Tab-separated table of C-alpha atoms in Angstrom:
chain	number	residue	atom	x	y	z
A	1	MET	CA	-31.069	8.244	-2.126
A	2	ASP	CA	-28.234	7.962	-4.667
A	3	THR	CA	-28.502	8.539	-8.411
A	4	ASN	CA	-28.600	4.839	-9.295
A	5	GLN	CA	-31.532	4.277	-6.991
A	6	ARG	CA	-33.423	7.215	-8.482
A	7	LYS	CA	-32.908	5.768	-11.961
A	8	SER	CA	-34.098	2.364	-10.818
A	9	GLY	CA	-37.313	3.812	-9.421
A	10	PHE	CA	-36.950	1.815	-6.211
A	11	VAL	CA	-39.000	3.100	-3.269
A	12	PRO	CA	-37.250	2.684	0.112
A	13	GLY	CA	-39.240	0.567	2.547
A	14	HIS	CA	-39.209	-1.069	5.947
A	15	HIS	CA	-37.328	-4.147	7.117
A	16	GLU	CA	-39.125	-7.328	8.093
A	17	ALA	CA	-37.114	-8.650	10.997
A	18	GLU	CA	-39.263	-9.138	14.101
A	19	ILE	CA	-38.161	-7.244	17.190
A	20	CYS	CA	-39.226	-8.558	20.595
A	21	TYR	CA	-38.701	-6.153	23.467
A	22	GLY	CA	-40.362	-8.658	25.771
A	23	GLY	CA	-38.251	-11.584	24.569
A	24	GLU	CA	-39.628	-14.751	22.994
A	25	ALA	CA	-42.903	-14.363	24.873
A	26	ASP	CA	-43.722	-11.538	22.445
A	27	LEU	CA	-43.660	-13.750	19.348
A	28	HIS	CA	-47.108	-15.310	19.677
A	29	LYS	CA	-48.572	-11.904	20.539
A	30	HIS	CA	-47.067	-10.415	17.378
A	31	TYR	CA	-48.429	-13.294	15.294
A	32	THR	CA	-51.999	-13.005	16.551
A	33	GLY	CA	-51.957	-9.196	16.429
A	34	CYS	CA	-50.382	-8.945	12.961
A	35	LYS	CA	-51.788	-6.039	10.939
A	36	LYS	CA	-50.007	-6.812	7.675
A	37	ASN	CA	-51.531	-10.278	7.141
A	38	PRO	CA	-54.367	-10.778	9.666
A	39	GLY	CA	-55.050	-14.479	10.044
A	40	HIS	CA	-52.064	-15.343	7.809
A	41	VAL	CA	-54.386	-17.110	5.370
A	42	ASN	CA	-51.852	-17.015	2.524
A	43	PHE	CA	-49.147	-18.748	4.548
A	44	ILE	CA	-49.158	-22.544	4.312
A	45	PRO	CA	-47.651	-24.574	7.182
A	46	VAL	CA	-44.749	-26.464	5.673
A	47	ASN	CA	-46.130	-29.850	6.717
A	48	ASP	CA	-49.396	-29.114	4.886
A	49	PHE	CA	-47.860	-27.894	1.633
A	50	ASN	CA	-48.735	-29.980	-1.442
A	51	LEU	CA	-48.938	-29.749	-5.230
A	52	ASP	CA	-52.393	-28.166	-5.115
A	53	HIS	CA	-50.818	-25.036	-3.634
A	54	LEU	CA	-48.797	-24.502	-6.833
A	55	PRO	CA	-49.966	-23.080	-10.194
A	56	SER	CA	-51.077	-25.879	-12.554
A	57	ARG	CA	-47.942	-25.723	-14.722
A	58	TYR	CA	-45.740	-26.428	-11.691
A	59	ARG	CA	-47.683	-29.318	-10.162
A	60	ASP	CA	-44.728	-31.584	-10.572
A	61	VAL	CA	-43.070	-33.942	-8.091
A	62	ILE	CA	-39.706	-32.290	-8.813
A	63	MET	CA	-41.072	-28.902	-7.709
A	64	LEU	CA	-42.534	-30.382	-4.543
A	65	GLU	CA	-39.260	-32.112	-3.706
A	66	LEU	CA	-37.351	-28.870	-4.296
A	67	ILE	CA	-39.622	-26.948	-1.926
A	68	LYS	CA	-39.225	-29.675	0.690
A	69	ALA	CA	-35.446	-29.456	0.327
A	70	LEU	CA	-35.566	-25.656	0.579
A	71	SER	CA	-37.679	-26.023	3.714
A	72	ALA	CA	-35.184	-28.442	5.256
A	73	LEU	CA	-32.443	-25.841	4.734
A	74	THR	CA	-34.507	-22.900	6.034
A	75	VAL	CA	-33.641	-21.711	9.546
A	76	MET	CA	-35.143	-19.351	12.071
A	77	ILE	CA	-32.536	-16.831	13.194
A	78	LYS	CA	-32.501	-15.455	16.741
A	79	VAL	CA	-30.160	-12.533	17.369
A	80	LYS	CA	-29.650	-11.348	20.950
A	81	TYR	CA	-27.297	-8.419	20.429
A	82	THR	CA	-27.173	-5.294	18.259
A	83	SER	CA	-23.790	-4.132	17.033
A	84	LEU	CA	-22.430	-0.715	17.974
A	85	GLU	CA	-21.190	-0.479	14.362
A	86	ARG	CA	-24.622	-0.266	12.748
A	87	PRO	CA	-24.906	2.907	10.628
A	88	GLU	CA	-27.476	5.573	11.318
A	89	SER	CA	-28.992	5.539	7.851
A	90	ASP	CA	-29.117	3.705	4.554
A	91	PRO	CA	-31.063	4.708	1.419
A	92	CYS	CA	-32.765	1.307	1.043
A	93	PHE	CA	-34.753	1.805	4.250
A	94	SER	CA	-37.071	4.597	5.315
A	95	GLY	CA	-35.710	6.556	8.266
A	96	GLN	CA	-32.897	5.072	10.320
A	97	TYR	CA	-31.078	1.891	9.445
A	98	PRO	CA	-32.774	-1.066	11.183
A	99	PHE	CA	-32.019	-1.358	14.903
A	100	TYR	CA	-29.743	1.678	15.056
A	101	ASN	CA	-31.594	2.782	18.195
A	102	THR	CA	-30.968	-0.546	19.947
A	103	ARG	CA	-27.176	-0.604	19.412
A	104	GLY	CA	-25.325	-2.288	22.269
A	105	SER	CA	-28.506	-3.854	23.652
A	106	ASP	CA	-29.624	-7.481	24.013
A	107	VAL	CA	-33.116	-6.895	22.580
A	108	LEU	CA	-34.149	-10.057	20.713
A	109	ARG	CA	-34.963	-9.996	17.022
A	110	THR	CA	-35.819	-12.858	14.701
A	111	GLY	CA	-35.410	-13.419	10.988
A	112	THR	CA	-35.025	-16.247	8.522
A	113	GLY	CA	-32.077	-17.706	6.634
A	114	ARG	CA	-31.037	-20.602	4.443
A	115	VAL	CA	-28.172	-23.056	4.880
A	116	TRP	CA	-25.943	-22.414	1.899
A	117	ARG	CA	-22.975	-24.749	2.222
A	118	VAL	CA	-21.303	-26.991	4.764
A	119	TYR	CA	-17.649	-27.747	5.547
A	120	LYS	CA	-16.544	-30.654	7.717
A	121	TYR	CA	-13.105	-30.607	9.360
A	122	THR	CA	-11.041	-33.421	10.807
A	123	GLU	CA	-7.876	-33.293	12.897
A	124	SER	CA	-5.742	-33.502	9.748
A	125	ASP	CA	-7.194	-30.209	8.479
A	126	ASN	CA	-5.410	-28.320	11.299
A	127	LYS	CA	-8.484	-26.227	12.084
A	128	GLY	CA	-8.175	-26.749	15.841
A	129	THR	CA	-11.105	-27.794	17.983
A	130	CYS	CA	-14.765	-26.987	17.523
A	131	PRO	CA	-15.577	-23.410	18.664
A	132	CYS	CA	-19.246	-24.136	19.447
A	133	GLY	CA	-20.585	-23.254	22.906
A	134	LYS	CA	-20.654	-26.878	24.033
A	135	CYS	CA	-17.009	-27.471	23.124
A	136	GLN	CA	-15.834	-24.167	24.576
A	137	HIS	CA	-17.084	-25.348	27.966
A	138	SER	CA	-15.726	-28.876	27.615
A	139	ASP	CA	-12.418	-30.344	28.786
A	140	THR	CA	-12.424	-32.492	25.647
A	141	PRO	CA	-13.608	-30.283	22.751
A	142	SER	CA	-14.234	-32.122	19.508
A	143	LYS	CA	-11.442	-32.212	16.945
A	144	VAL	CA	-13.938	-33.112	14.222
A	145	TRP	CA	-16.555	-30.456	13.552
A	146	GLY	CA	-18.392	-28.509	10.902
A	147	GLU	CA	-19.001	-25.007	9.609
A	148	VAL	CA	-22.506	-24.291	8.367
A	149	HIS	CA	-22.758	-21.177	6.202
A	150	VAL	CA	-26.118	-19.424	6.377
A	151	ARG	CA	-27.394	-16.782	3.961
A	152	THR	CA	-29.674	-14.045	5.298
A	153	ALA	CA	-30.138	-10.260	5.140
A	154	THR	CA	-27.449	-7.918	6.474
A	155	HIS	CA	-29.981	-6.041	8.589
A	156	VAL	CA	-30.684	-9.333	10.411
A	157	VAL	CA	-27.036	-10.236	11.169
A	158	PHE	CA	-24.727	-7.272	10.700
A	159	ASP	CA	-21.225	-8.292	11.850
A	160	ASP	CA	-19.155	-10.698	13.970
A	161	SER	CA	-20.345	-9.226	17.274
A	162	GLU	CA	-23.936	-10.055	16.303
A	163	ALA	CA	-23.073	-13.443	14.770
A	164	ARG	CA	-21.571	-14.565	18.100
A	165	GLN	CA	-24.918	-13.820	19.776
A	166	THR	CA	-26.970	-15.600	17.122
A	167	ARG	CA	-28.674	-18.989	17.119
A	168	CYS	CA	-30.066	-20.705	14.035
A	169	VAL	CA	-32.938	-23.112	14.640
A	170	LEU	CA	-33.314	-25.969	12.166
A	171	GLY	CA	-36.430	-28.097	11.848
A	172	PHE	CA	-38.875	-25.759	13.594
A	173	ASP	CA	-41.718	-26.996	11.382
A	174	ASP	CA	-44.523	-26.989	13.949
A	175	ASN	CA	-45.057	-26.333	17.628
A	176	LYS	CA	-44.387	-29.974	18.440
A	177	SER	CA	-40.948	-29.828	16.804
A	178	PRO	CA	-38.778	-27.235	18.596
A	179	GLY	CA	-35.884	-27.935	16.250
A	180	VAL	CA	-32.116	-28.040	16.731
A	181	SER	CA	-29.960	-24.956	17.372
A	182	LEU	CA	-26.652	-24.032	15.801
A	183	ASP	CA	-24.263	-21.519	17.389
A	184	GLY	CA	-23.368	-18.459	15.335
A	185	TRP	CA	-19.673	-17.674	15.034
A	186	ARG	CA	-18.655	-15.061	12.477
A	187	VAL	CA	-19.743	-13.132	9.372
A	188	GLU	CA	-18.071	-14.207	6.127
A	189	ARG	CA	-19.499	-11.451	3.948
A	190	ALA	CA	-22.048	-8.685	4.448
A	191	ASP	CA	-23.080	-5.773	2.259
A	192	ILE	CA	-25.434	-3.005	3.373
A	193	GLU	CA	-26.505	-1.908	-0.111
A	194	GLU	CA	-27.169	-5.453	-1.334
A	195	ASP	CA	-28.674	-6.343	2.072
A	196	GLY	CA	-27.050	-9.755	1.795
A	197	CYS	CA	-25.063	-11.507	4.527
A	198	MET	CA	-23.336	-14.881	4.751
A	199	PHE	CA	-22.433	-15.942	8.268
A	200	THR	CA	-21.064	-19.128	9.783
A	201	CYS	CA	-22.506	-21.386	12.459
A	202	VAL	CA	-20.450	-24.170	14.039
A	203	SER	CA	-21.356	-27.590	15.384
A	204	CYS	CA	-19.741	-30.803	16.589
A	205	ASP	CA	-22.968	-32.718	15.856
A	206	LEU	CA	-21.473	-34.664	12.975
A	207	GLU	CA	-24.709	-36.422	12.069
A	208	LEU	CA	-26.392	-33.037	11.627
A	209	VAL	CA	-23.433	-31.635	9.672
A	210	ASP	CA	-23.488	-34.613	7.280
A	211	GLU	CA	-27.261	-34.393	6.878
A	212	LEU	CA	-27.107	-30.687	5.996
A	213	ASP	CA	-24.279	-31.294	3.533
A	214	LYS	CA	-26.353	-33.959	1.745
A	215	MET	CA	-29.403	-31.697	1.691
A	216	CYS	CA	-27.407	-28.785	0.197
A	217	ARG	CA	-26.230	-31.082	-2.581
A	218	ARG	CA	-29.743	-32.408	-3.116
A	219	PHE	CA	-31.174	-28.900	-3.304
A	220	GLY	CA	-28.538	-27.963	-5.899
A	221	ARG	CA	-29.394	-30.970	-8.046
A	222	LEU	CA	-33.127	-30.270	-7.821
A	223	CYS	CA	-32.567	-26.617	-8.739
A	224	ARG	CA	-30.761	-27.655	-11.898
A	225	GLU	CA	-33.579	-30.063	-12.826
A	226	VAL	CA	-36.236	-27.425	-12.230
A	227	GLU	CA	-34.319	-24.761	-14.158
A	228	ASP	CA	-33.870	-27.116	-17.116
A	229	LYS	CA	-37.616	-27.739	-17.190
A	230	TYR	CA	-39.001	-24.276	-16.400
A	231	TRP	CA	-36.406	-21.701	-17.494
A	232	ARG	CA	-38.515	-20.587	-20.456
A	233	PHE	CA	-41.434	-19.685	-18.174
A	234	GLY	CA	-39.548	-17.388	-15.779
A	235	TYR	CA	-40.775	-14.177	-17.429
A	236	VAL	CA	-44.201	-15.651	-18.261
A	237	ASP	CA	-45.425	-17.003	-14.930
A	238	LYS	CA	-43.109	-14.991	-12.639
A	239	LEU	CA	-43.583	-17.628	-9.922
A	240	THR	CA	-42.009	-16.644	-6.597
A	241	ILE	CA	-41.819	-18.950	-3.572
A	242	ILE	CA	-40.645	-18.112	-0.049
A	243	VAL	CA	-40.186	-20.375	2.975
A	244	SER	CA	-39.894	-18.318	6.153
A	245	HIS	CA	-40.578	-18.025	9.883
A	246	PRO	CA	-43.109	-15.158	10.132
A	247	HIS	CA	-43.069	-13.644	13.617
A	248	GLY	CA	-40.540	-16.288	14.687
A	249	CYS	CA	-43.263	-18.927	14.475
A	250	PRO	CA	-43.146	-22.358	12.767
A	251	LYS	CA	-42.030	-22.538	9.153
A	252	GLN	CA	-44.501	-21.417	6.460
A	253	VAL	CA	-44.550	-21.503	2.649
A	254	SER	CA	-45.977	-18.638	0.584
A	255	VAL	CA	-46.519	-18.538	-3.177
A	256	GLY	CA	-46.926	-15.490	-5.419
A	257	GLN	CA	-45.428	-13.650	-8.390
A	258	TRP	CA	-42.713	-11.092	-8.909
A	259	THR	CA	-43.964	-7.773	-10.275
A	260	HIS	CA	-40.959	-5.454	-10.756
A	261	ILE	CA	-37.216	-5.679	-11.345
A	262	ARG	CA	-34.983	-2.763	-10.324
A	263	GLU	CA	-31.365	-2.426	-11.488
A	264	ARG	CA	-28.436	-0.773	-9.713
A	265	LYS	CA	-24.923	-1.082	-11.113
A	266	GLY	CA	-25.660	-4.461	-12.649
A	267	TRP	CA	-27.406	-5.826	-9.554
A	268	TYR	CA	-31.118	-6.489	-9.411
A	269	LYS	CA	-33.822	-6.188	-6.783
A	270	PHE	CA	-37.214	-7.888	-7.194
A	271	THR	CA	-40.624	-6.839	-5.890
A	272	TYR	CA	-43.270	-9.548	-5.471
A	273	THR	CA	-46.733	-10.405	-4.191
A	274	THR	CA	-45.524	-13.450	-2.237
A	275	CYS	CA	-46.651	-13.007	1.365
A	276	THR	CA	-44.127	-12.070	4.033
A	277	CYS	CA	-44.334	-10.753	7.581
A	278	PRO	CA	-41.960	-9.478	10.249
A	279	GLY	CA	-39.661	-12.422	10.853
A	280	SER	CA	-39.398	-13.207	7.109
A	281	SER	CA	-36.344	-10.988	6.550
A	282	GLY	CA	-33.468	-13.008	5.109
A	283	ALA	CA	-35.609	-15.836	3.709
A	284	HIS	CA	-34.516	-17.295	0.381
A	285	VAL	CA	-36.587	-15.880	-2.505
A	286	TYR	CA	-36.898	-18.671	-5.064
A	287	MET	CA	-38.031	-17.970	-8.626
A	288	PRO	CA	-38.057	-20.879	-11.100
A	289	GLY	CA	-36.594	-19.625	-14.350
A	290	TYR	CA	-33.558	-17.957	-12.789
A	291	VAL	CA	-30.368	-19.948	-12.224
A	292	VAL	CA	-29.475	-20.210	-8.523
A	293	TRP	CA	-25.807	-19.265	-8.146
A	294	LEU	CA	-23.746	-18.619	-5.035
A	295	TRP	CA	-25.390	-15.300	-4.166
A	296	SER	CA	-29.150	-15.535	-4.376
A	297	ARG	CA	-31.470	-12.860	-3.148
A	298	PRO	CA	-32.787	-12.855	0.432
A	299	HIS	CA	-36.084	-11.247	1.362
A	300	SER	CA	-35.404	-7.722	2.587
A	301	GLY	CA	-38.505	-5.644	3.297
A	302	SER	CA	-41.808	-4.152	2.242
A	303	ASN	CA	-42.814	-0.874	0.608
A	304	SER	CA	-45.819	0.653	-1.153
A	305	GLU	CA	-45.221	-1.546	-4.219
A	306	GLY	CA	-45.104	-4.823	-2.306
A	307	ASN	CA	-42.490	-7.059	-0.736
A	308	TYR	CA	-38.935	-6.862	-2.056
A	309	SER	CA	-35.660	-8.738	-2.061
A	310	GLY	CA	-32.070	-7.808	-1.498
A	311	GLU	CA	-29.933	-7.458	-4.593
A	312	ASP	CA	-28.324	-10.106	-6.746
A	313	VAL	CA	-27.202	-10.668	-10.309
A	314	VAL	CA	-29.809	-12.071	-12.708
A	315	CYS	CA	-28.664	-15.208	-14.533
């Protein structure tokens, strides 16, 4: 552990990506056998979430609309390869760095992420044809396509070799809605110490690309409205909301409070009571009262103090 971490008082913990040695068949078994949150009573299925699940001060239509928008942008991440470049250790995690022992393997792991921004390209942009799996196997690949940038934790998607073996599932809100998959392509930015990663998915489904672009803009507008209304209560109520895919299962909302802030070189890590499970790694940690800029903190892991985020600046 380095000097800055000692000063911050942060206790290294364990990641919360879900690893499935038996493939996707393991996911339901992990959910029902969960020891961290037996019964998952503090997780609310996204389709059941309503104002009554929020503290009284926040029972506002704007808050509900924001959470719905956040949910629409939340994805389940399936990674089917572990990079040979993963380091052996990192001070933020107890023991070895996550998945070091599975390097080079196709063992499945799942996490959560959030669509951050969308770019749409046409033939005039000179970006070539769509690199998604469908187009790569087509004699007529699409010349109009989109990049979908997804924010998650670095220990979930580490580098380009992992991104190319990653699928993001949108709209997996219940077992009757399997969702739509996006092909992973490359990592735009990843930092081990911050435990924050931005990677790109690609798609020639233009209707989906346009829909995600509109939802990103809507989420941004709602964030500004909520911040204008609740910024003064950030340190009072400490409300913390997470939408995630625990155990790779349908999307859930959990509500709690942040309890500690740790600083390292001007970057901040939060600890909170908001429920998470394996599979929640990389989920967006939303706290009304803090401005949401480009880098916002993803869920990272759990230690003796509670659940904790990756690092970000505090605005």
